[in-house]
GROMACS .gro file of C-alpha atoms in nm:
model
  487
    1MET     CA    1  -1.020  -0.769  -0.922
    2ILE     CA    2  -1.367  -0.618  -0.887
    3ASN     CA    3  -1.600  -0.861  -0.712
    4ARG     CA    4  -1.935  -0.683  -0.711
    5LYS     CA    5  -2.118  -0.378  -0.834
    6HIS     CA    6  -2.380  -0.153  -0.695
    7ILE     CA    7  -2.558   0.164  -0.798
    8LYS     CA    8  -2.630   0.431  -0.541
    9THR     CA    9  -2.878   0.715  -0.547
   10PHE     CA   10  -2.842   0.994  -0.295
   11SER     CA   11  -2.946   1.350  -0.232
   12PHE     CA   12  -2.795   1.618  -0.013
   13ILE     CA   13  -3.062   1.876  -0.099
   14THR     CA   14  -3.285   1.974   0.188
   15ALA     CA   15  -3.545   2.234   0.259
   16ALA     CA   16  -3.280   2.454   0.420
   17ALA     CA   17  -3.065   2.435   0.111
   18LEU     CA   18  -3.360   2.510  -0.114
   19MET     CA   19  -3.420   2.827   0.084
   20MET     CA   20  -3.072   2.929  -0.029
   21SER     CA   21  -3.187   2.882  -0.391
   22VAL     CA   22  -2.927   2.612  -0.442
   23ALA     CA   23  -3.004   2.399  -0.744
   24SER     CA   24  -3.087   2.036  -0.667
   25CYS     CA   25  -2.790   1.801  -0.675
   26SER     CA   26  -2.989   1.477  -0.637
   27LYS     CA   27  -2.841   1.239  -0.887
   28SER     CA   28  -2.894   0.877  -0.977
   29ASN     CA   29  -2.539   0.753  -0.991
   30SER     CA   30  -2.561   0.538  -1.300
   31GLY     CA   31  -2.212   0.423  -1.374
   32THR     CA   32  -2.123   0.416  -1.001
   33GLU     CA   33  -1.943   0.105  -0.884
   34ALA     CA   34  -1.834  -0.022  -0.546
   35ALA     CA   35  -1.641  -0.332  -0.461
   36SER     CA   36  -1.486  -0.523  -0.179
   37ALA     CA   37  -1.246  -0.707  -0.328
   38SER     CA   38   0.452  -0.057  -0.193
   39SER     CA   39   0.744   0.026  -0.304
   40GLU     CA   40   1.010   0.198  -0.086
   41LYS     CA   41   0.963   0.575  -0.082
   42ALA     CA   42   1.232   0.810  -0.204
   43THR     CA   43   1.320   1.108   0.009
   44VAL     CA   44   1.328   1.463  -0.121
   45SER     CA   45   1.705   1.457  -0.143
   46ASP     CA   46   1.726   1.154  -0.373
   47LYS     CA   47   1.403   1.184  -0.570
   48SER     CA   48   1.455   1.284  -0.933
   49SER     CA   49   1.200   1.382  -1.196
   50SER     CA   50   1.251   1.045  -1.363
   51GLU     CA   51   1.122   0.875  -1.048
   52VAL     CA   52   0.792   1.064  -1.039
   53LEU     CA   53   0.511   0.814  -1.085
   54SER     CA   54   0.322   0.849  -1.413
   55SER     CA   55   0.011   0.681  -1.550
   56ASP     CA   56   0.235   0.473  -1.778
   57ASP     CA   57   0.380   0.308  -1.468
   58ILE     CA   58   0.044   0.165  -1.361
   59ASP     CA   59  -0.095  -0.160  -1.500
   60ILE     CA   60  -0.463  -0.093  -1.575
   61SER     CA   61  -0.699  -0.393  -1.583
   62LYS     CA   62  -1.034  -0.211  -1.585
   63GLU     CA   63  -1.180   0.132  -1.659
   64ILE     CA   64  -1.479   0.308  -1.499
   65SER     CA   65  -1.618   0.636  -1.626
   66ASN     CA   66  -1.906   0.867  -1.537
   67ASP     CA   67  -2.026   1.174  -1.727
   68GLU     CA   68  -2.340   1.260  -1.529
   69ASP     CA   69  -2.356   1.599  -1.357
   70GLY     CA   70  -2.328   1.556  -0.980
   71ALA     CA   71  -2.265   1.181  -0.991
   72HIS     CA   72  -1.964   0.964  -0.903
   73ALA     CA   73  -1.768   0.699  -1.086
   74ILE     CA   74  -1.704   0.515  -0.758
   75GLU     CA   75  -1.887   0.550  -0.427
   76ALA     CA   76  -1.836   0.379  -0.092
   77ASP     CA   77  -2.129   0.446   0.143
   78GLY     CA   78  -2.073   0.305   0.493
   79GLU     CA   79  -1.890  -0.001   0.365
   80THR     CA   80  -1.539  -0.138   0.324
   81SER     CA   81  -1.425  -0.139  -0.039
   82GLU     CA   82  -1.100  -0.193  -0.226
   83TYR     CA   83  -0.989  -0.110  -0.579
   84SER     CA   84  -0.664  -0.155  -0.766
   85ASN     CA   85  -0.527  -0.140  -1.121
   86LEU     CA   86  -0.813   0.079  -1.231
   87LYS     CA   87  -0.858   0.389  -1.448
   88VAL     CA   88  -1.135   0.627  -1.338
   89THR     CA   89  -1.259   0.905  -1.566
   90LYS     CA   90  -1.508   1.171  -1.453
   91THR     CA   91  -1.668   1.445  -1.660
   92GLY     CA   92  -1.973   1.656  -1.589
   93ASP     CA   93  -2.028   1.951  -1.357
   94SER     CA   94  -2.187   2.015  -1.018
   95ASP     CA   95  -2.501   2.226  -1.002
   96SER     CA   96  -2.382   2.364  -0.665
   97GLY     CA   97  -2.034   2.461  -0.561
   98ASP     CA   98  -2.115   2.418  -0.192
   99GLU     CA   99  -2.257   2.068  -0.245
  100ALA     CA  100  -1.940   1.975  -0.431
  101ASP     CA  101  -1.694   2.144  -0.195
  102PHE     CA  102  -1.860   2.050   0.134
  103TYR     CA  103  -2.033   1.717   0.070
  104GLY     CA  104  -1.866   1.553  -0.230
  105ASP     CA  105  -2.118   1.612  -0.508
  106ASN     CA  106  -1.968   1.534  -0.852
  107SER     CA  107  -1.641   1.390  -0.721
  108ALA     CA  108  -1.493   1.104  -0.920
  109ILE     CA  109  -1.440   0.882  -0.615
  110PHE     CA  110  -1.650   0.941  -0.303
  111ALA     CA  111  -1.650   0.782   0.044
  112THR     CA  112  -1.904   0.870   0.315
  113ASN     CA  113  -2.099   0.749   0.620
  114GLY     CA  114  -1.805   0.578   0.790
  115ALA     CA  115  -1.682   0.392   0.484
  116THR     CA  116  -1.328   0.259   0.454
  117LEU     CA  117  -1.210   0.284   0.094
  118THR     CA  118  -0.870   0.151  -0.011
  119LEU     CA  119  -0.727   0.246  -0.350
  120SER     CA  120  -0.396   0.137  -0.502
  121ASP     CA  121  -0.241   0.157  -0.847
  122ILE     CA  122  -0.520   0.366  -0.995
  123VAL     CA  123  -0.535   0.655  -1.241
  124VAL     CA  124  -0.799   0.924  -1.188
  125ASP     CA  125  -0.876   1.190  -1.450
  126THR     CA  126  -1.148   1.454  -1.403
  127ASP     CA  127  -1.257   1.723  -1.648
  128GLY     CA  128  -1.546   1.927  -1.514
  129THR     CA  129  -1.627   2.217  -1.285
  130HIS     CA  130  -1.628   2.115  -0.917
  131ALA     CA  131  -1.503   1.769  -1.013
  132ASN     CA  132  -1.278   1.673  -0.722
  133ALA     CA  133  -1.087   1.351  -0.778
  134VAL     CA  134  -1.094   1.161  -0.444
  135PHE     CA  135  -1.326   1.277  -0.163
  136SER     CA  136  -1.353   1.165   0.203
  137TYR     CA  137  -1.659   1.305   0.384
  138GLY     CA  138  -1.773   1.269   0.744
  139ASP     CA  139  -1.660   1.142   1.081
  140GLY     CA  140  -1.544   0.781   1.066
  141THR     CA  141  -1.487   0.783   0.690
  142THR     CA  142  -1.136   0.684   0.579
  143VAL     CA  143  -0.980   0.678   0.234
  144ASN     CA  144  -0.643   0.506   0.189
  145ILE     CA  145  -0.482   0.567  -0.149
  146SER     CA  146  -0.135   0.466  -0.268
  147ASN     CA  147   0.082   0.444  -0.579
  148SER     CA  148  -0.169   0.635  -0.791
  149VAL     CA  149  -0.186   0.924  -1.038
  150ILE     CA  150  -0.449   1.198  -1.026
  151THR     CA  151  -0.507   1.470  -1.286
  152THR     CA  152  -0.780   1.736  -1.277
  153THR     CA  153  -0.827   1.999  -1.547
  154GLY     CA  154  -1.147   2.185  -1.452
  155ASN     CA  155  -1.188   2.478  -1.217
  156CYS     CA  156  -1.268   2.406  -0.851
  157SER     CA  157  -1.140   2.049  -0.886
  158GLY     CA  158  -0.893   1.935  -0.624
  159GLY     CA  159  -0.690   1.618  -0.614
  160LEU     CA  160  -0.754   1.494  -0.258
  161MET     CA  161  -1.054   1.647  -0.076
  162THR     CA  162  -1.145   1.597   0.291
  163THR     CA  163  -1.440   1.755   0.474
  164GLY     CA  164  -1.680   1.700   0.763
  165GLY     CA  165  -1.421   1.525   0.981
  166GLY     CA  166  -1.315   1.263   0.726
  167THR     CA  167  -0.970   1.102   0.704
  168MET     CA  168  -0.744   1.078   0.400
  169ASN     CA  169  -0.423   0.871   0.399
  170ALA     CA  170  -0.212   0.897   0.082
  171THR     CA  171   0.119   0.738  -0.011
  172ASP     CA  172   0.335   0.791  -0.320
  173LEU     CA  173   0.094   0.981  -0.541
  174THR     CA  174   0.143   1.206  -0.839
  175ILE     CA  175  -0.119   1.482  -0.846
  176HIS     CA  176  -0.137   1.758  -1.106
  177THR     CA  177  -0.418   2.013  -1.120
  178THR     CA  178  -0.444   2.283  -1.387
  179GLY     CA  179  -0.775   2.457  -1.312
  180ASN     CA  180  -0.834   2.763  -1.097
  181SER     CA  181  -0.914   2.709  -0.728
  182SER     CA  182  -0.795   2.349  -0.747
  183ALA     CA  183  -0.553   2.264  -0.470
  184ALA     CA  184  -0.377   1.930  -0.499
  185ILE     CA  185  -0.451   1.861  -0.130
  186ARG     CA  186  -0.774   2.028  -0.022
  187SER     CA  187  -1.008   2.047   0.272
  188ASP     CA  188  -1.323   2.248   0.335
  189ARG     CA  189  -1.609   2.290   0.583
  190GLY     CA  190  -1.566   2.061   0.883
  191GLY     CA  191  -1.207   1.970   0.801
  192GLY     CA  192  -1.066   1.636   0.906
  193THR     CA  193  -0.727   1.464   0.904
  194VAL     CA  194  -0.498   1.425   0.603
  195ASN     CA  195  -0.170   1.230   0.600
  196VAL     CA  196   0.046   1.226   0.288
  197ASP     CA  197   0.378   1.042   0.254
  198GLY     CA  198   0.587   1.056  -0.061
  199GLY     CA  199   0.496   1.167  -0.409
  200SER     CA  200   0.481   1.474  -0.630
  201TYR     CA  201   0.210   1.743  -0.611
  202THR     CA  202   0.182   2.027  -0.865
  203THR     CA  203  -0.075   2.301  -0.925
  204ASP     CA  204  -0.092   2.548  -1.213
  205GLY     CA  205  -0.414   2.743  -1.165
  206LYS     CA  206  -0.497   3.077  -1.007
  207GLY     CA  207  -0.604   3.036  -0.644
  208SER     CA  208  -0.465   2.681  -0.645
  209PRO     CA  209  -0.209   2.628  -0.370
  210VAL     CA  210  -0.064   2.282  -0.336
  211ILE     CA  211  -0.226   2.264   0.009
  212TYR     CA  212  -0.536   2.451   0.124
  213SER     CA  213  -0.599   2.356   0.486
  214THR     CA  214  -0.913   2.382   0.692
  215ALA     CA  215  -0.804   2.054   0.853
  216ASP     CA  216  -0.500   1.894   1.014
  217ILE     CA  217  -0.272   1.810   0.722
  218THR     CA  218   0.068   1.639   0.742
  219VAL     CA  219   0.291   1.584   0.439
  220SER     CA  220   0.624   1.399   0.452
  221ASN     CA  221   0.897   1.311   0.200
  222ALA     CA  222   0.725   1.483  -0.092
  223VAL     CA  223   0.790   1.737  -0.366
  224MET     CA  224   0.533   2.016  -0.398
  225GLU     CA  225   0.519   2.301  -0.650
  226SER     CA  226   0.271   2.576  -0.728
  227THR     CA  227   0.330   2.773  -1.048
  228SER     CA  228   0.067   3.044  -0.996
  229SER     CA  229  -0.064   3.044  -0.639
  230GLN     CA  230   0.073   3.018  -0.288
  231GLY     CA  231   0.238   2.691  -0.199
  232VAL     CA  232   0.038   2.652   0.123
  233VAL     CA  233  -0.267   2.829   0.268
  234VAL     CA  234  -0.385   2.763   0.625
  235GLU     CA  235  -0.722   2.906   0.724
  236GLY     CA  236  -0.839   2.948   1.083
  237LYS     CA  237  -0.783   2.699   1.364
  238ASN     CA  238  -0.615   2.437   1.148
  239SER     CA  239  -0.268   2.310   1.073
  240VAL     CA  240  -0.011   2.209   0.815
  241THR     CA  241   0.296   2.003   0.908
  242LEU     CA  242   0.570   1.940   0.651
  243ASN     CA  243   0.849   1.688   0.714
  244ASN     CA  244   1.138   1.660   0.468
  245VAL     CA  245   0.934   1.830   0.196
  246GLU     CA  246   1.062   2.028  -0.101
  247LEU     CA  247   0.817   2.317  -0.148
  248ILE     CA  248   0.848   2.561  -0.439
  249ALA     CA  249   0.597   2.845  -0.474
  250ASP     CA  250   0.559   3.106  -0.747
  251ASN     CA  251   0.257   3.313  -0.645
  252ASN     CA  252   0.222   3.542  -0.946
  253THR     CA  253  -0.157   3.576  -0.981
  254LYS     CA  254  -0.422   3.690  -0.734
  255ASN     CA  255  -0.751   3.525  -0.649
  256SER     CA  256  -0.897   3.841  -0.492
  257ASP     CA  257  -0.829   4.210  -0.442
  258LYS     CA  258  -0.806   4.185  -0.063
  259SER     CA  259  -0.427   4.185  -0.043
  260GLU     CA  260  -0.157   4.351  -0.248
  261TYR     CA  261   0.108   4.099  -0.148
  262TYR     CA  262   0.227   3.773  -0.299
  263GLN     CA  263   0.362   3.496  -0.077
  264ALA     CA  264   0.468   3.132  -0.054
  265VAL     CA  265   0.271   3.057   0.264
  266MET     CA  266  -0.044   3.242   0.369
  267ILE     CA  267  -0.206   3.201   0.712
  268TYR     CA  268  -0.533   3.383   0.767
  269GLN     CA  269  -0.902   3.375   0.863
  270SER     CA  270  -1.150   3.459   0.588
  271MET     CA  271  -1.464   3.483   0.806
  272SER     CA  272  -1.650   3.271   0.548
  273GLY     CA  273  -1.753   3.008   0.804
  274ASP     CA  274  -1.542   2.737   0.641
  275ALA     CA  275  -1.288   2.733   0.927
  276ALA     CA  276  -1.334   2.789   1.299
  277GLU     CA  277  -1.136   3.065   1.462
  278GLY     CA  278  -0.836   2.998   1.680
  279LEU     CA  279  -0.463   2.940   1.665
  280ALA     CA  280  -0.340   2.829   1.321
  281THR     CA  281  -0.027   2.615   1.305
  282PHE     CA  282   0.246   2.575   1.044
  283ASN     CA  283   0.534   2.336   1.123
  284MET     CA  284   0.819   2.251   0.889
  285THR     CA  285   1.113   2.025   0.967
  286GLY     CA  286   1.391   1.955   0.720
  287GLY     CA  287   1.350   1.995   0.346
  288SER     CA  288   1.336   2.329   0.169
  289LEU     CA  289   1.102   2.619   0.103
  290THR     CA  290   1.174   2.821  -0.211
  291ASN     CA  291   0.977   3.136  -0.289
  292ALA     CA  292   0.988   3.288  -0.638
  293ASN     CA  293   0.778   3.602  -0.591
  294GLY     CA  294   0.694   3.827  -0.297
  295ASP     CA  295   0.716   3.727   0.068
  296VAL     CA  296   0.780   3.388   0.224
  297PHE     CA  297   0.511   3.412   0.498
  298PHE     CA  298   0.205   3.637   0.520
  299VAL     CA  299  -0.022   3.636   0.828
  300ASN     CA  300  -0.351   3.826   0.841
  301ASN     CA  301  -0.661   3.830   1.064
  302THR     CA  302  -0.555   3.533   1.275
  303ALA     CA  303  -0.309   3.413   1.537
  304THR     CA  304  -0.055   3.151   1.439
  305THR     CA  305   0.243   2.953   1.558
  306ILE     CA  306   0.509   2.898   1.291
  307THR     CA  307   0.790   2.653   1.372
  308LEU     CA  308   1.084   2.599   1.139
  309GLU     CA  309   1.361   2.353   1.215
  310ASP     CA  310   1.658   2.285   0.986
  311VAL     CA  311   1.472   2.411   0.678
  312GLN     CA  312   1.654   2.561   0.381
  313ILE     CA  313   1.472   2.889   0.307
  314VAL     CA  314   1.532   3.063  -0.026
  315ASN     CA  315   1.357   3.381  -0.137
  316ARG     CA  316   1.441   3.459  -0.498
  317ASP     CA  317   1.258   3.793  -0.481
  318ALA     CA  318   1.501   4.056  -0.353
  319ASP     CA  319   1.209   4.288  -0.274
  320GLY     CA  320   1.020   4.029  -0.071
  321VAL     CA  321   1.046   3.981   0.305
  322PHE     CA  322   1.063   3.665   0.510
  323LEU     CA  323   0.759   3.747   0.724
  324ARG     CA  324   0.483   4.003   0.687
  325ALA     CA  325   0.217   4.027   0.960
  326ALA     CA  326  -0.030   4.289   0.849
  327ALA     CA  327  -0.385   4.395   0.784
  328ALA     CA  328  -0.557   4.305   0.459
  329GLY     CA  329  -0.914   4.280   0.332
  330TRP     CA  330  -1.034   4.000   0.561
  331GLY     CA  331  -1.189   4.069   0.900
  332SER     CA  332  -1.273   4.400   1.068
  333SER     CA  333  -1.060   4.697   0.972
  334GLY     CA  334  -0.832   4.803   1.254
  335ALA     CA  335  -0.845   4.464   1.427
  336ASN     CA  336  -0.736   4.227   1.151
  337GLY     CA  337  -0.360   4.219   1.176
  338GLY     CA  338  -0.146   3.909   1.210
  339LYS     CA  339  -0.043   3.766   1.546
  340VAL     CA  340   0.262   3.541   1.519
  341ASN     CA  341   0.464   3.313   1.746
  342LEU     CA  342   0.773   3.229   1.538
  343TYR     CA  343   1.008   2.953   1.654
  344LEU     CA  344   1.336   2.914   1.465
  345LYS     CA  345   1.537   2.605   1.559
  346ASP     CA  346   1.870   2.508   1.401
  347GLN     CA  347   1.803   2.765   1.128
  348ASP     CA  348   2.033   2.979   0.914
  349LEU     CA  349   1.782   3.236   0.797
  350THR     CA  350   1.811   3.560   0.602
  351GLY     CA  351   1.526   3.802   0.538
  352ASP     CA  352   1.348   4.103   0.680
  353MET     CA  353   1.029   4.104   0.885
  354ILE     CA  354   0.748   4.359   0.882
  355VAL     CA  355   0.490   4.381   1.161
  356ASP     CA  356   0.234   4.657   1.113
  357ASP     CA  357   0.076   4.866   1.387
  358ILE     CA  358  -0.212   4.624   1.455
  359SER     CA  359   0.003   4.310   1.445
  360THR     CA  360   0.231   4.130   1.691
  361LEU     CA  361   0.534   3.902   1.676
  362ASN     CA  362   0.705   3.683   1.936
  363MET     CA  363   1.023   3.542   1.781
  364TYR     CA  364   1.231   3.271   1.951
  365LEU     CA  365   1.580   3.174   1.826
  366SER     CA  366   1.720   2.846   1.959
  367SER     CA  367   1.942   2.545   1.884
  368GLY     CA  368   2.220   2.742   1.718
  369THR     CA  369   1.998   2.954   1.494
  370THR     CA  370   2.144   3.253   1.313
  371TYR     CA  371   1.895   3.509   1.187
  372SER     CA  372   2.027   3.781   0.954
  373GLY     CA  373   1.780   4.056   0.881
  374ALA     CA  374   1.597   4.366   0.996
  375ILE     CA  375   1.270   4.384   1.187
  376ASN     CA  376   1.049   4.686   1.122
  377ALA     CA  377   1.331   4.887   0.968
  378ASP     CA  378   1.076   5.157   0.884
  379ASN     CA  379   0.989   5.193   1.255
  380SER     CA  380   0.637   5.055   1.220
  381GLU     CA  381   0.454   5.038   1.551
  382GLY     CA  382   0.383   4.666   1.571
  383GLN     CA  383   0.452   4.491   1.902
  384ILE     CA  384   0.758   4.267   1.878
  385TYR     CA  385   0.935   4.047   2.132
  386VAL     CA  386   1.261   3.871   2.048
  387GLU     CA  387   1.411   3.594   2.263
  388ILE     CA  388   1.754   3.457   2.176
  389GLU     CA  389   1.874   3.139   2.345
  390SER     CA  390   2.243   3.108   2.428
  391GLY     CA  391   2.427   2.987   2.119
  392SER     CA  392   2.188   3.156   1.877
  393LYS     CA  393   2.229   3.501   1.724
  394TRP     CA  394   2.052   3.786   1.545
  395VAL     CA  395   2.273   3.972   1.294
  396LEU     CA  396   2.117   4.305   1.196
  397THR     CA  397   2.121   4.411   0.831
  398GLU     CA  398   1.946   4.746   0.894
  399ASP     CA  399   1.830   4.948   1.191
  400SER     CA  400   1.548   4.763   1.369
  401TYR     CA  401   1.272   4.851   1.614
  402ILE     CA  402   1.125   4.605   1.863
  403THR     CA  403   0.928   4.624   2.187
  404SER     CA  404   1.106   4.379   2.417
  405LEU     CA  405   1.420   4.164   2.414
  406THR     CA  406   1.566   3.868   2.602
  407CYS     CA  407   1.924   3.772   2.517
  408ASP     CA  408   2.268   3.714   2.664
  409ALA     CA  409   2.573   3.926   2.586
  410ASP     CA  410   2.647   3.738   2.262
  411GLY     CA  411   2.293   3.723   2.125
  412ILE     CA  412   2.295   4.040   1.913
  413GLU     CA  413   2.543   4.140   1.643
  414LEU     CA  414   2.460   4.498   1.546
  415ASN     CA  415   2.679   4.481   1.235
  416GLY     CA  416   2.704   4.860   1.218
  417HIS     CA  417   2.331   4.918   1.269
  418THR     CA  418   2.114   5.030   1.560
  419LEU     CA  419   1.861   4.823   1.750
  420TYR     CA  420   1.592   5.011   1.941
  421VAL     CA  421   1.415   4.824   2.221
  422ASN     CA  422   1.101   5.009   2.327
  423GLY     CA  423   1.261   5.328   2.200
  424VAL     CA  424   1.594   5.279   2.380
  425GLU     CA  425   1.913   5.207   2.186
  426TYR     CA  426   2.056   4.864   2.264
  427THR     CA  427   2.427   4.836   2.341
  428GLN     CA  428   2.600   4.533   2.192
  429GLY     CA  429   2.748   4.296   2.449
  430THR     CA  430   2.483   4.356   2.714
  431THR     CA  431   2.223   4.115   2.844
  432SER     CA  432   1.855   4.192   2.829
  433SER     CA  433   1.544   4.045   2.987
  434GLY     CA  434   1.199   4.110   2.848
  435GLU     CA  435   0.851   3.963   2.829
  436ALA     CA  436   0.663   3.800   2.544
  437ILE     CA  437   0.351   3.966   2.409
  438GLU     CA  438   0.020   3.800   2.486
  439ILE     CA  439  -0.148   3.676   2.171
  440ILE     CA  440  -0.523   3.625   2.165
  441SER     CA  441  -0.615   3.352   1.921
  442GLU     CA  442  -0.955   3.479   1.808
  443SER     CA  443  -0.968   3.661   1.476
  444SER     CA  444  -1.163   3.980   1.427
  445GLY     CA  445  -1.528   3.938   1.342
  446ARG     CA  446  -1.678   3.653   1.548
  447SER     CA  447  -1.602   3.382   1.802
  448GLY     CA  448  -1.484   3.040   1.694
  449SER     CA  449  -1.566   2.688   1.809
  450PRO     CA  450  -1.327   2.559   2.075
  451ASP     CA  451  -1.229   2.237   1.900
  452GLY     CA  452  -1.138   2.371   1.556
  453MET     CA  453  -1.445   2.218   1.395
  454PRO     CA  454  -1.767   2.395   1.302
  455GLY     CA  455  -1.944   2.255   1.608
  456ASP     CA  456  -2.308   2.151   1.624
  457PRO     CA  457  -2.508   2.238   1.314
  458PRO     CA  458  -2.745   2.532   1.344
  459SER     CA  459  -3.110   2.460   1.409
  460GLY     CA  460  -3.263   2.323   1.092
  461SER     CA  461  -2.936   2.201   0.945
  462PRO     CA  462  -2.986   1.839   0.836
  463ASP     CA  463  -2.769   1.532   0.866
  464GLY     CA  464  -2.504   1.699   1.078
  465LYS     CA  465  -2.401   1.928   0.794
  466PRO     CA  466  -2.249   2.256   0.902
  467GLY     CA  467  -2.528   2.469   0.756
  468ASP     CA  468  -2.502   2.814   0.604
  469PRO     CA  469  -2.187   3.020   0.667
  470PRO     CA  470  -2.215   3.346   0.855
  471SER     CA  471  -2.178   3.666   0.661
  472GLY     CA  472  -1.816   3.729   0.582
  473GLU     CA  473  -1.554   3.731   0.315
  474ARG     CA  474  -1.480   3.425   0.107
  475PRO     CA  475  -1.133   3.277   0.138
  476GLU     CA  476  -0.828   3.352  -0.065
  477GLY     CA  477  -0.650   3.071  -0.243
  478ASP     CA  478  -0.913   2.804  -0.308
  479HIS     CA  479  -1.278   2.704  -0.291
  480PRO     CA  480  -1.457   2.983  -0.476
  481LYS     CA  481  -1.832   2.973  -0.424
  482GLY     CA  482  -2.058   3.052  -0.713
  483GLY     CA  483  -1.803   3.060  -0.991
  484PRO     CA  484  -1.465   2.937  -1.103
  485ASP     CA  485  -1.285   3.265  -1.069
  486LYS     CA  486  -1.415   3.459  -0.776
  487LYS     CA  487  -1.470   3.425  -0.406
   0.00000   0.00000   0.00000
């Protein structure tokens, strides 16, 4: 039941933005409404396609639509509002990609200024450029959404969007995006916190991973699939945690020419200013990760910790590797490799690893892990440390070259191949003691803020907004600025 209505007018355009020649996004939000007025979740293992929530499953009692460029169908500005059994339709475009991606311009449902917005049993459809579906902006702002269906068809139009320190809590959603640069679960400048439990999340567009993280994003008990892009992209000092998630990625199109590789999970720093520099984190426990094309993990121009525990890993591409840490087109040439701490716990993992001459890898096998594969079989000069806890094992599938090794007498099975440790041939059945490689978390190009957020706005930046990005390359995967198809 909707108890009251209001119409909001707002503007994010300032003198600083006008100096950037950004078109004005001030809009009178006619058609904007605000109001004050679950079922048990299936796990990945027992969730079938017939159980995926559809719009036909939701009882709609009211419809709200908005077709004005830059405006919203629903806005909560510093208030507590609730909606249920509602269909929301948004058309129209944003005059400015940055206003839409950073501050919520043209989103169908928008919460800001410390609002708490609760949504349940709703259907959201958007068809416009930079028409994000549900947007949480700013410190203290929280959106809670459950048992709802979101569809976006335009370019640069994500399902859930969180920026500026906002919070997004989502339960049992179905999200499907078909446009380019339209992640199902998105964040941008200033990041925030995103918690997702249950549901189905699918993306079809180029540069549209299921998750694009410049925030702290946790997803549990969900099914996620990308049919064109990476499954997950983590940029800068941010994180993605997956618990009991089924992730399928078929990265078969590119969003830029900065890398020749395809991958299921990409971890990098673009230098665009959208994500602070520092240690990126990817954690996955339980569930499965299936890669259809290229490599499983690619790390470039950043330091990261990757932790996998009891995850079923499948790479359907026989030419792809499990992990590639290497230079690409982001950052400063010669200093933009990948720096990886890889923790494998209770894993049965097969796949090669490549660490180029400006990259590093510390790999830790524990809790009964068996790793079958080769590391730098081509004798690349990357720095590599391997530590194998008692009860875990590395089975070589080709000759391998590493820098340092810690293991007991049973930790290495050469399997007819040769392992070179700092140029010296390892003898099976011997113990070894080595040292991990120090990993510096800053990317090449500039220093990052210590807390993973953009920090204080530059002088002249209004309203606590992060201001203009420094010069640098735009990100891969999502959020193109200035057009639907380029970064």
